[in-house]
Amino acid sequence: MTTIDQRIEAFHKLGELFYDISSKKENSKYKKWITVFNKKINEAYQYNKWFTTENCLLSFKNWSKELTTLKLSKWLNNYELKNCSKKTIVIIMAGNIPLVGFHDFICAKILNYKCLIKMSSDDKILLPIVIDFLDFILPGFKKNIEFTNKPLKKFDGVIATGSNSSFKYFEYYFKKYPKILRKTRHSIAVLDGNESKENLIDLGNDIFNYFGMGCRSVSKIFVPKNYNFDLLFESLFEFKEVIKNNRYANNYDYNKAIYLMGEKKITENGFLILKKDKNLGSPIACLFYDTYNSIKEIEKYIDNNSESLQCIVSNFKLSNSIPLGSSQKPKIYDYADKIDTLNFLLKM
């Protein structure tokens, strides 16, 4: 049986591999594995055109910064860890961005849970090869991991991520089990009008990384009344290459046509549609905005919509806000929907 320290070390070495792949290191000690992973990255893109090489490498790069012995140990030192090898957790993963369910997997395997994994059909290429590498580093690692598409049987708890409609299904299907169920959430940015061009380029990463498909992707901004959008558009022009992705371009063209036929007032720059809208979640290639008169309005809005918000990025010191440019760089101790996954697993 493996120890927690051994599992931490295995994830640390995975972090090294992710770094070497994302930085295209030529003299890596994992050279053979890099070749295998690069083939899988290409396969993931052929299967799902949203999973570009750039987006896969971005995911690997961000994970490489968190999968270090120091950061993992510091995170885990806040818990009384135990071996949970006699329990089975079902993990139902989303598929909107590469390795989107990986944090749940880390939490479960750090505690040595048996994992019964239902992967999204959109993201089924990368995780198996990641597990193969971990098993190479720590033989026996994948012994208690099973991928399944069959009806679920013999398990102790569930972590499921999906849409609002799938949430209702999960709630009914797993009503008798300990569970973490996640539904649709969105992220917002709150601007004060004094942001620099560099600040707004950082915001562009929050908007455009992974084509804006993650729950941590900023889909709406709040700006002061009479805000001048010129600098924002100038800054976001850095991301104009996004339109070269056919799927993104198709969404841009479709949404633009729908808004124009509906005589909706929009502003667009050839790759992004800006629209004033009360809704939180904007379609792909669109960014909603709304105005405010005082920061108290924003604080009230955040409080009233807390169940629908994932990230709040701003230069303001708002409740749970993070800096511009950081929404797609979660720390190892950041939990989706602010639900402590590790604590849930320890108490299950």
Short mmCIF file of C-alpha atoms in Angstrom, two decimals:
data_model
loop_
_atom_site.label_atom_id
_atom_site.label_comp_id
_atom_site.label_asym_id
_atom_site.label_seq_id
_atom_site.Cartn_x
_atom_site.Cartn_y
_atom_site.Cartn_z
CA MET A 1 0.00 0.00 0.00
CA THR A 2 1.34 3.42 -0.91
CA THR A 3 1.82 6.21 1.63
CA ILE A 4 0.58 9.79 1.44
CA ASP A 5 4.17 10.99 1.05
CA GLN A 6 4.66 8.66 -1.91
CA ARG A 7 1.48 9.95 -3.54
CA ILE A 8 2.55 13.55 -2.97
CA GLU A 9 5.88 12.76 -4.60
CA ALA A 10 4.13 11.16 -7.57
CA PHE A 11 2.02 14.27 -8.13
CA HIS A 12 5.15 16.41 -7.73
CA LYS A 13 6.83 14.49 -10.55
CA LEU A 14 3.69 14.88 -12.65
CA GLY A 15 4.08 18.63 -12.07
CA GLU A 16 7.66 18.38 -13.35
CA LEU A 17 6.44 16.58 -16.46
CA PHE A 18 3.69 19.17 -17.03
CA TYR A 19 6.28 21.93 -16.75
CA ASP A 20 8.66 20.26 -19.20
CA ILE A 21 5.84 19.70 -21.71
CA SER A 22 4.40 23.22 -21.46
CA SER A 23 7.84 24.87 -21.60
CA LYS A 24 8.98 22.54 -24.41
CA LYS A 25 12.09 21.59 -22.48
CA GLU A 26 14.51 19.75 -24.74
CA ASN A 27 16.68 17.96 -22.18
CA SER A 28 13.89 16.67 -19.93
CA LYS A 29 14.41 13.46 -18.00
CA TYR A 30 10.86 12.58 -19.06
CA LYS A 31 11.65 12.81 -22.78
CA LYS A 32 9.90 9.54 -23.71
CA TRP A 33 6.79 10.55 -21.78
CA ILE A 34 6.77 13.96 -23.43
CA THR A 35 6.59 12.23 -26.81
CA VAL A 36 3.64 10.14 -25.61
CA PHE A 37 1.85 13.16 -24.14
CA ASN A 38 2.35 15.25 -27.28
CA LYS A 39 0.69 12.51 -29.31
CA LYS A 40 -2.22 12.48 -26.87
CA ILE A 41 -2.53 16.27 -27.03
CA ASN A 42 -2.80 16.01 -30.80
CA GLU A 43 -5.34 13.20 -30.43
CA ALA A 44 -7.38 15.29 -27.99
CA TYR A 45 -7.50 18.12 -30.54
CA GLN A 46 -8.50 15.82 -33.37
CA TYR A 47 -11.34 14.55 -31.22
CA ASN A 48 -12.41 17.92 -29.77
CA LYS A 49 -11.43 21.05 -31.70
CA TRP A 50 -11.84 23.22 -28.58
CA PHE A 51 -8.85 21.38 -27.07
CA THR A 52 -6.15 23.16 -29.02
CA THR A 53 -2.50 22.46 -28.30
CA GLU A 54 -2.29 25.92 -26.72
CA ASN A 55 -5.17 25.22 -24.34
CA CYS A 56 -3.82 21.81 -23.33
CA LEU A 57 -0.39 23.32 -22.67
CA LEU A 58 -1.99 26.16 -20.70
CA SER A 59 -3.71 23.62 -18.46
CA PHE A 60 -0.44 21.73 -17.98
CA LYS A 61 1.45 24.96 -17.25
CA ASN A 62 -1.04 26.09 -14.60
CA TRP A 63 -1.05 22.66 -12.94
CA SER A 64 2.75 22.49 -12.96
CA LYS A 65 2.88 25.53 -10.68
CA GLU A 66 0.66 23.88 -8.08
CA LEU A 67 1.94 20.29 -8.18
CA THR A 68 5.06 20.79 -6.11
CA THR A 69 5.96 18.99 -2.91
CA LEU A 70 6.06 22.31 -1.06
CA LYS A 71 2.61 23.51 -2.18
CA LEU A 72 0.96 20.11 -1.84
CA SER A 73 2.36 19.60 1.66
CA LYS A 74 1.40 23.11 2.79
CA TRP A 75 -2.14 22.54 1.53
CA LEU A 76 -2.48 19.10 3.12
CA ASN A 77 -1.01 20.19 6.45
CA ASN A 78 -4.36 21.87 7.18
CA TYR A 79 -6.08 18.48 7.43
CA GLU A 80 -5.88 15.32 9.53
CA LEU A 81 -5.30 12.95 6.65
CA LYS A 82 -6.18 9.28 6.68
CA ASN A 83 -6.18 6.32 4.33
CA CYS A 84 -9.58 5.83 2.69
CA SER A 85 -8.70 2.84 0.51
CA LYS A 86 -11.79 0.91 1.61
CA LYS A 87 -14.16 3.53 0.20
CA THR A 88 -15.19 4.24 -3.38
CA ILE A 89 -15.94 7.70 -4.71
CA VAL A 90 -17.73 8.33 -8.00
CA ILE A 91 -16.31 11.30 -9.90
CA ILE A 92 -18.44 12.58 -12.78
CA MET A 93 -16.37 15.05 -14.75
CA ALA A 94 -17.31 17.91 -17.03
CA GLY A 95 -15.56 18.30 -20.38
CA ASN A 96 -15.49 22.00 -21.16
CA ILE A 97 -11.74 22.55 -20.69
CA PRO A 98 -8.75 20.17 -20.58
CA LEU A 99 -8.48 18.19 -17.31
CA VAL A 100 -11.32 20.19 -15.77
CA GLY A 101 -12.07 17.45 -13.20
CA PHE A 102 -8.48 16.88 -12.21
CA HIS A 103 -8.65 18.61 -8.81
CA ASP A 104 -11.38 16.22 -7.63
CA PHE A 105 -9.19 13.33 -8.75
CA ILE A 106 -6.17 14.67 -6.84
CA CYS A 107 -8.21 15.04 -3.65
CA ALA A 108 -9.52 11.48 -3.93
CA LYS A 109 -6.18 9.86 -4.72
CA ILE A 110 -4.25 11.76 -2.05
CA LEU A 111 -6.56 9.95 0.40
CA ASN A 112 -6.18 6.68 -1.56
CA TYR A 113 -9.86 6.38 -2.45
CA LYS A 114 -11.01 3.87 -5.00
CA CYS A 115 -12.15 6.00 -7.92
CA LEU A 116 -15.01 5.21 -10.24
CA ILE A 117 -14.72 7.85 -12.97
CA LYS A 118 -17.26 8.91 -15.56
CA MET A 119 -15.41 11.14 -18.01
CA SER A 120 -17.11 13.54 -20.37
CA SER A 121 -17.00 12.36 -23.96
CA ASP A 122 -15.41 15.75 -24.76
CA ASP A 123 -12.42 15.17 -22.46
CA LYS A 124 -11.58 11.48 -22.45
CA ILE A 125 -8.05 11.47 -23.89
CA LEU A 126 -5.80 13.24 -21.38
CA LEU A 127 -6.67 11.84 -17.95
CA PRO A 128 -5.93 8.17 -18.77
CA ILE A 129 -2.37 9.00 -19.93
CA VAL A 130 -1.87 11.17 -16.83
CA ILE A 131 -2.83 8.15 -14.71
CA ASP A 132 -0.49 5.91 -16.72
CA PHE A 133 2.37 8.28 -15.89
CA LEU A 134 1.47 8.33 -12.20
CA ASP A 135 1.40 4.52 -12.23
CA PHE A 136 4.85 4.51 -13.85
CA ILE A 137 6.17 6.77 -11.09
CA LEU A 138 4.35 4.88 -8.34
CA PRO A 139 3.57 1.29 -9.42
CA GLY A 140 0.10 0.23 -8.34
CA PHE A 141 -1.26 3.80 -8.40
CA LYS A 142 -3.99 3.00 -10.92
CA LYS A 143 -5.00 -0.33 -9.40
CA ASN A 144 -8.11 1.13 -7.77
CA ILE A 145 -9.11 3.47 -10.61
CA GLU A 146 -11.86 2.48 -13.02
CA PHE A 147 -13.33 4.37 -15.96
CA THR A 148 -16.94 3.49 -16.67
CA ASN A 149 -19.93 4.40 -18.81
CA LYS A 150 -22.13 1.75 -17.23
CA PRO A 151 -24.78 2.26 -14.52
CA LEU A 152 -23.04 3.00 -11.23
CA LYS A 153 -22.97 0.37 -8.51
CA LYS A 154 -21.23 -0.22 -5.17
CA PHE A 155 -19.93 3.21 -4.18
CA ASP A 156 -19.92 5.36 -1.06
CA GLY A 157 -20.23 8.90 -2.34
CA VAL A 158 -20.32 11.15 -5.39
CA ILE A 159 -18.68 14.26 -6.79
CA ALA A 160 -20.54 15.35 -9.92
CA THR A 161 -20.09 18.42 -12.09
CA GLY A 162 -22.53 19.40 -14.81
CA SER A 163 -25.14 21.85 -16.02
CA ASN A 164 -28.24 23.12 -14.23
CA SER A 165 -30.33 20.44 -15.94
CA SER A 166 -27.94 17.60 -15.08
CA PHE A 167 -27.82 18.89 -11.49
CA LYS A 168 -31.50 18.02 -11.04
CA TYR A 169 -30.85 14.54 -12.40
CA PHE A 170 -27.83 14.06 -10.12
CA GLU A 171 -29.81 15.30 -7.12
CA TYR A 172 -32.49 12.66 -7.70
CA TYR A 173 -30.23 9.80 -8.76
CA PHE A 174 -27.78 10.23 -5.85
CA LYS A 175 -30.26 11.35 -3.18
CA LYS A 176 -29.23 8.56 -0.79
CA TYR A 177 -25.49 9.22 -0.97
CA PRO A 178 -23.05 11.76 0.47
CA LYS A 179 -22.37 14.10 -2.43
CA ILE A 180 -20.95 17.26 -3.89
CA LEU A 181 -23.07 18.34 -6.84
CA ARG A 182 -22.05 21.30 -8.97
CA LYS A 183 -24.13 23.17 -11.52
CA THR A 184 -23.58 26.09 -13.88
CA ARG A 185 -21.65 29.04 -12.48
CA HIS A 186 -20.17 32.13 -14.08
CA SER A 187 -17.38 34.59 -13.36
CA ILE A 188 -17.47 38.38 -13.46
CA ALA A 189 -15.04 41.28 -13.51
CA VAL A 190 -15.64 44.61 -11.80
CA LEU A 191 -13.74 47.54 -13.31
CA ASP A 192 -13.27 50.97 -11.74
CA GLY A 193 -12.23 52.81 -14.92
CA ASN A 194 -8.65 53.35 -13.76
CA GLU A 195 -7.23 50.07 -15.05
CA SER A 196 -4.06 50.24 -17.11
CA LYS A 197 -3.65 48.60 -20.49
CA GLU A 198 -1.67 45.84 -18.76
CA ASN A 199 -4.55 45.30 -16.31
CA LEU A 200 -6.99 44.95 -19.19
CA ILE A 201 -4.74 42.54 -21.08
CA ASP A 202 -4.73 40.46 -17.90
CA LEU A 203 -8.52 40.63 -17.98
CA GLY A 204 -8.33 39.40 -21.57
CA ASN A 205 -6.78 36.17 -20.31
CA ASP A 206 -9.72 35.77 -17.92
CA ILE A 207 -12.09 36.23 -20.86
CA PHE A 208 -10.41 34.36 -23.73
CA ASN A 209 -8.40 31.51 -22.17
CA TYR A 210 -10.04 28.19 -23.08
CA PHE A 211 -12.27 30.24 -25.44
CA GLY A 212 -14.26 31.44 -22.43
CA MET A 213 -15.76 28.00 -21.85
CA GLY A 214 -14.84 27.49 -18.20
CA CYS A 215 -16.88 28.44 -15.15
CA ARG A 216 -13.86 30.55 -14.18
CA SER A 217 -14.00 32.39 -17.52
CA VAL A 218 -15.21 35.98 -17.18
CA SER A 219 -18.49 36.21 -19.08
CA LYS A 220 -19.67 39.57 -17.76
CA ILE A 221 -18.06 42.83 -16.68
CA PHE A 222 -19.39 45.65 -14.53
CA VAL A 223 -18.20 49.14 -15.39
CA PRO A 224 -18.90 52.60 -13.93
CA LYS A 225 -21.65 54.59 -15.56
CA ASN A 226 -20.33 56.50 -18.62
CA TYR A 227 -17.34 54.16 -18.85
CA ASN A 228 -15.13 54.69 -21.90
CA PHE A 229 -14.60 51.34 -23.63
CA ASP A 230 -11.81 52.53 -25.96
CA LEU A 231 -8.87 51.31 -23.86
CA LEU A 232 -10.64 48.01 -23.13
CA PHE A 233 -11.10 47.30 -26.85
CA GLU A 234 -7.55 48.39 -27.60
CA SER A 235 -6.22 46.04 -24.93
CA LEU A 236 -8.37 43.08 -25.94
CA PHE A 237 -7.08 43.39 -29.51
CA GLU A 238 -4.11 41.36 -28.21
CA PHE A 239 -6.41 38.33 -28.41
CA LYS A 240 -7.59 38.77 -32.01
CA GLU A 241 -6.06 35.42 -33.07
CA VAL A 242 -8.86 33.63 -31.21
CA ILE A 243 -11.07 34.08 -34.28
CA LYS A 244 -8.84 31.69 -36.23
CA ASN A 245 -10.42 28.78 -34.38
CA ASN A 246 -13.26 27.65 -36.64
CA ARG A 247 -15.60 26.71 -33.81
CA TYR A 248 -15.08 30.04 -32.09
CA ALA A 249 -15.56 31.88 -35.40
CA ASN A 250 -18.78 30.00 -36.10
CA ASN A 251 -20.13 30.98 -32.68
CA TYR A 252 -19.10 34.59 -33.27
CA ASP A 253 -20.86 34.71 -36.66
CA TYR A 254 -23.97 32.97 -35.35
CA ASN A 255 -24.40 35.16 -32.26
CA LYS A 256 -23.70 38.33 -34.22
CA ALA A 257 -26.36 37.37 -36.77
CA ILE A 258 -28.91 36.55 -34.05
CA TYR A 259 -28.37 39.89 -32.31
CA LEU A 260 -28.51 41.88 -35.54
CA MET A 261 -31.68 40.14 -36.74
CA GLY A 262 -33.22 40.84 -33.34
CA GLU A 263 -32.12 44.47 -33.66
CA LYS A 264 -30.14 44.20 -30.43
CA LYS A 265 -27.61 46.92 -29.73
CA ILE A 266 -24.11 45.47 -29.78
CA THR A 267 -20.51 46.59 -30.25
CA GLU A 268 -18.07 44.22 -31.93
CA ASN A 269 -14.48 44.26 -33.11
CA GLY A 270 -14.26 41.29 -35.43
CA PHE A 271 -13.73 38.65 -32.72
CA LEU A 272 -15.74 39.71 -29.65
CA ILE A 273 -19.32 40.94 -29.26
CA LEU A 274 -19.96 43.35 -26.39
CA LYS A 275 -23.59 43.60 -25.29
CA LYS A 276 -25.31 45.27 -22.37
CA ASP A 277 -27.29 42.53 -20.69
CA LYS A 278 -28.67 41.68 -17.24
CA ASN A 279 -27.80 38.00 -17.60
CA LEU A 280 -24.64 36.50 -16.12
CA GLY A 281 -23.62 33.91 -18.68
CA SER A 282 -22.79 35.16 -22.14
CA PRO A 283 -22.57 32.94 -25.24
CA ILE A 284 -19.18 32.02 -26.70
CA ALA A 285 -17.51 35.02 -28.43
CA CYS A 286 -19.71 37.42 -26.44
CA LEU A 287 -19.07 39.51 -23.35
CA PHE A 288 -21.98 40.97 -21.41
CA TYR A 289 -21.65 44.18 -19.44
CA ASP A 290 -23.67 46.30 -17.08
CA THR A 291 -23.07 49.62 -15.34
CA TYR A 292 -23.08 50.64 -11.70
CA ASN A 293 -23.21 53.90 -9.76
CA SER A 294 -21.59 52.81 -6.51
CA ILE A 295 -19.55 49.89 -5.26
CA LYS A 296 -22.34 49.14 -2.78
CA GLU A 297 -24.52 48.16 -5.76
CA ILE A 298 -21.88 45.61 -6.76
CA GLU A 299 -21.53 44.24 -3.24
CA LYS A 300 -25.29 43.76 -3.09
CA TYR A 301 -25.30 42.10 -6.51
CA ILE A 302 -22.55 39.68 -5.48
CA ASP A 303 -24.40 38.83 -2.28
CA ASN A 304 -27.69 38.22 -4.13
CA ASN A 305 -26.03 36.06 -6.82
CA SER A 306 -23.45 34.21 -4.74
CA GLU A 307 -24.86 30.79 -5.72
CA SER A 308 -24.27 31.56 -9.40
CA LEU A 309 -20.78 33.08 -9.15
CA GLN A 310 -17.50 31.22 -9.37
CA CYS A 311 -14.89 34.01 -9.55
CA ILE A 312 -14.94 37.76 -9.05
CA VAL A 313 -11.93 39.53 -10.54
CA SER A 314 -11.29 43.17 -9.73
CA ASN A 315 -8.85 45.76 -8.47
CA PHE A 316 -11.49 46.53 -5.83
CA LYS A 317 -11.24 44.68 -2.52
CA LEU A 318 -14.54 42.89 -2.88
CA SER A 319 -15.61 39.77 -0.98
CA ASN A 320 -13.61 36.78 -2.32
CA SER A 321 -12.29 38.82 -5.24
CA ILE A 322 -9.05 37.94 -6.99
CA PRO A 323 -6.71 40.06 -9.17
CA LEU A 324 -7.34 40.62 -12.86
CA GLY A 325 -5.70 37.87 -14.89
CA SER A 326 -5.89 35.17 -12.23
CA SER A 327 -9.28 33.53 -12.74
CA GLN A 328 -7.81 30.72 -14.87
CA LYS A 329 -4.96 30.08 -12.42
CA PRO A 330 -6.61 28.43 -9.40
CA LYS A 331 -4.40 27.46 -6.50
CA ILE A 332 -4.28 23.89 -5.23
CA TYR A 333 -6.31 25.02 -2.19
CA ASP A 334 -9.03 26.66 -4.31
CA TYR A 335 -12.21 24.59 -4.38
CA ALA A 336 -14.94 24.82 -7.00
CA ASP A 337 -18.10 26.45 -5.63
CA LYS A 338 -16.14 27.11 -2.39
CA ILE A 339 -16.93 23.56 -1.21
CA ASP A 340 -13.95 21.92 0.52
CA THR A 341 -13.62 18.66 -1.43
CA LEU A 342 -10.90 17.22 0.77
CA ASN A 343 -12.88 17.84 3.95
CA PHE A 344 -15.94 16.22 2.35
CA LEU A 345 -13.91 13.13 1.48
CA LEU A 346 -12.38 12.91 4.95
CA LYS A 347 -15.81 13.03 6.61
CA MET A 348 -17.57 10.72 4.17
#
